[in-house]
Amino acid sequence: MLGCCGLSLACTLPLISGSGMGFWPVAGLMLVWGGANYGLYTAALALIGDRFQAEKLTAAIAALAAVYALAAIFGPIVTGGMMTVLGAQGLFGAVAVVYLAALCGGVWLFRPVEPRWQKEVR
């Protein structure tokens, strides 16, 4: 999941600069970016299915759907504001900020932690 997020961020960054990339390089970049982006959703469903069962599985998938719905509501508002300030590159800038925040949050949440040693019961 972190790999898909990092790849999505890496594909977004060249588009922020608005460099004079040709059609085919941008098309190839968008192909990889789209695959990595939808890989995030697939990996999230796989993680949810691996960790939850029965009613908790239903609740977790409903929570994921609610997050996607909130993103669908607030995403265009934030992106439109960024485009007003930065022009066309604001779209990719807003998306890059989301990927960066998700990547940093994921690295922090999935960090290895020291095991807690429990006293043996005799």
Coordinates of C-alpha atoms in Angstrom, one line a residue:
M1 CA 0.0 0.0 0.0
L2 CA 2.9 2.4 0.8
G3 CA 4.5 1.4 -2.4
C4 CA 1.4 2.4 -4.4
C5 CA 1.1 5.6 -2.5
G6 CA 4.8 6.5 -3.1
L7 CA 4.6 5.6 -6.8
S8 CA 1.4 7.7 -7.2
L9 CA 3.3 10.6 -5.5
A10 CA 6.3 10.1 -7.8
C11 CA 4.1 10.1 -10.9
T12 CA 2.4 13.3 -9.7
L13 CA 5.5 15.4 -9.0
P14 CA 6.7 15.8 -12.7
L15 CA 3.2 17.2 -13.6
I16 CA 3.3 19.9 -11.0
S17 CA 6.2 21.8 -12.7
G18 CA 4.2 22.0 -15.9
S19 CA 7.3 21.0 -17.9
G20 CA 7.0 20.7 -21.6
M21 CA 6.6 16.9 -21.6
G22 CA 5.2 15.5 -24.8
F23 CA 1.9 13.6 -25.1
W24 CA 3.4 10.1 -25.0
P25 CA 5.5 10.6 -21.9
V26 CA 2.5 12.1 -20.1
A27 CA 0.3 9.3 -21.3
G28 CA 2.7 6.7 -20.0
L29 CA 3.0 8.6 -16.7
M30 CA -0.8 8.7 -16.4
L31 CA -1.1 5.0 -17.1
V32 CA 1.4 4.1 -14.3
W33 CA -0.2 6.7 -12.0
G34 CA -3.7 5.4 -12.6
G35 CA -2.6 1.8 -11.9
A36 CA -0.9 2.8 -8.7
N37 CA -3.8 5.0 -7.6
Y38 CA -6.4 2.2 -8.0
G39 CA -3.9 -0.2 -6.4
L40 CA -4.4 1.8 -3.2
Y41 CA -8.1 1.0 -3.2
T42 CA -7.5 -2.6 -3.9
A43 CA -4.8 -2.9 -1.2
A44 CA -7.1 -1.2 1.3
L45 CA -9.9 -3.7 0.6
A46 CA -7.4 -6.5 0.9
L47 CA -6.1 -5.2 4.3
I48 CA -9.6 -4.8 5.6
G49 CA -10.6 -8.3 4.5
D50 CA -7.5 -9.7 6.1
R51 CA -8.1 -8.0 9.5
F52 CA -11.8 -8.0 10.0
Q53 CA -14.6 -10.5 9.9
A54 CA -18.4 -10.6 10.0
E55 CA -20.0 -7.3 11.3
K56 CA -16.6 -5.6 11.7
L57 CA -15.8 -6.3 8.1
T58 CA -19.0 -4.6 7.0
A59 CA -18.4 -1.6 9.3
A60 CA -14.8 -1.3 8.0
I61 CA -15.8 -1.3 4.4
A62 CA -18.6 1.2 5.2
A63 CA -16.0 3.4 6.8
L64 CA -13.8 3.2 3.7
A65 CA -16.7 4.1 1.5
A66 CA -17.5 7.1 3.8
V67 CA -13.9 8.3 3.5
Y68 CA -14.2 8.1 -0.3
A69 CA -17.5 10.0 -0.2
L70 CA -16.0 12.7 1.9
A71 CA -13.0 13.0 -0.5
A72 CA -15.5 13.2 -3.4
I73 CA -17.2 16.1 -1.6
F74 CA -14.2 18.1 -0.4
G75 CA -11.7 17.1 -3.1
P76 CA -13.1 19.3 -5.8
I77 CA -13.4 22.3 -3.5
V78 CA -9.8 22.1 -2.3
T79 CA -8.5 21.4 -5.8
G80 CA -10.5 24.3 -7.3
G81 CA -9.0 26.6 -4.7
M82 CA -5.5 25.4 -5.5
M83 CA -6.1 25.9 -9.2
T84 CA -7.3 29.4 -8.5
V85 CA -4.1 30.2 -6.7
L86 CA -1.6 28.1 -8.8
G87 CA -3.3 27.7 -12.1
A88 CA -3.5 24.4 -13.8
Q89 CA -0.7 22.9 -11.8
G90 CA -2.8 23.4 -8.7
L91 CA -4.7 20.2 -9.5
F92 CA -1.5 18.1 -9.4
G93 CA -0.2 20.1 -6.4
A94 CA -3.4 19.3 -4.4
V95 CA -3.1 15.6 -5.3
A96 CA 0.6 15.5 -4.4
V97 CA -0.2 17.0 -1.0
V98 CA -2.8 14.3 -0.4
Y99 CA -0.4 11.5 -1.5
L100 CA 2.4 13.0 0.7
A101 CA 0.2 13.2 3.7
A102 CA -1.1 9.6 3.2
L103 CA 2.5 8.4 2.7
C104 CA 3.8 10.1 5.8
G105 CA 0.8 8.9 7.8
G106 CA 1.2 5.4 6.5
V107 CA 4.9 5.3 7.3
W108 CA 4.2 6.5 10.8
L109 CA 1.3 4.1 11.4
F110 CA 3.1 1.0 9.9
R111 CA 6.4 1.7 11.6
P112 CA 8.0 -1.3 13.4
V113 CA 7.6 -1.1 17.1
E114 CA 9.5 -2.8 19.9
P115 CA 7.6 -5.8 21.2
R116 CA 6.2 -5.5 24.7
W117 CA 7.7 -8.2 26.8
Q118 CA 5.3 -9.8 29.2
K119 CA 6.3 -11.5 32.4
E120 CA 5.9 -15.2 32.2
V121 CA 3.2 -16.6 34.4
R122 CA 4.5 -19.4 36.6

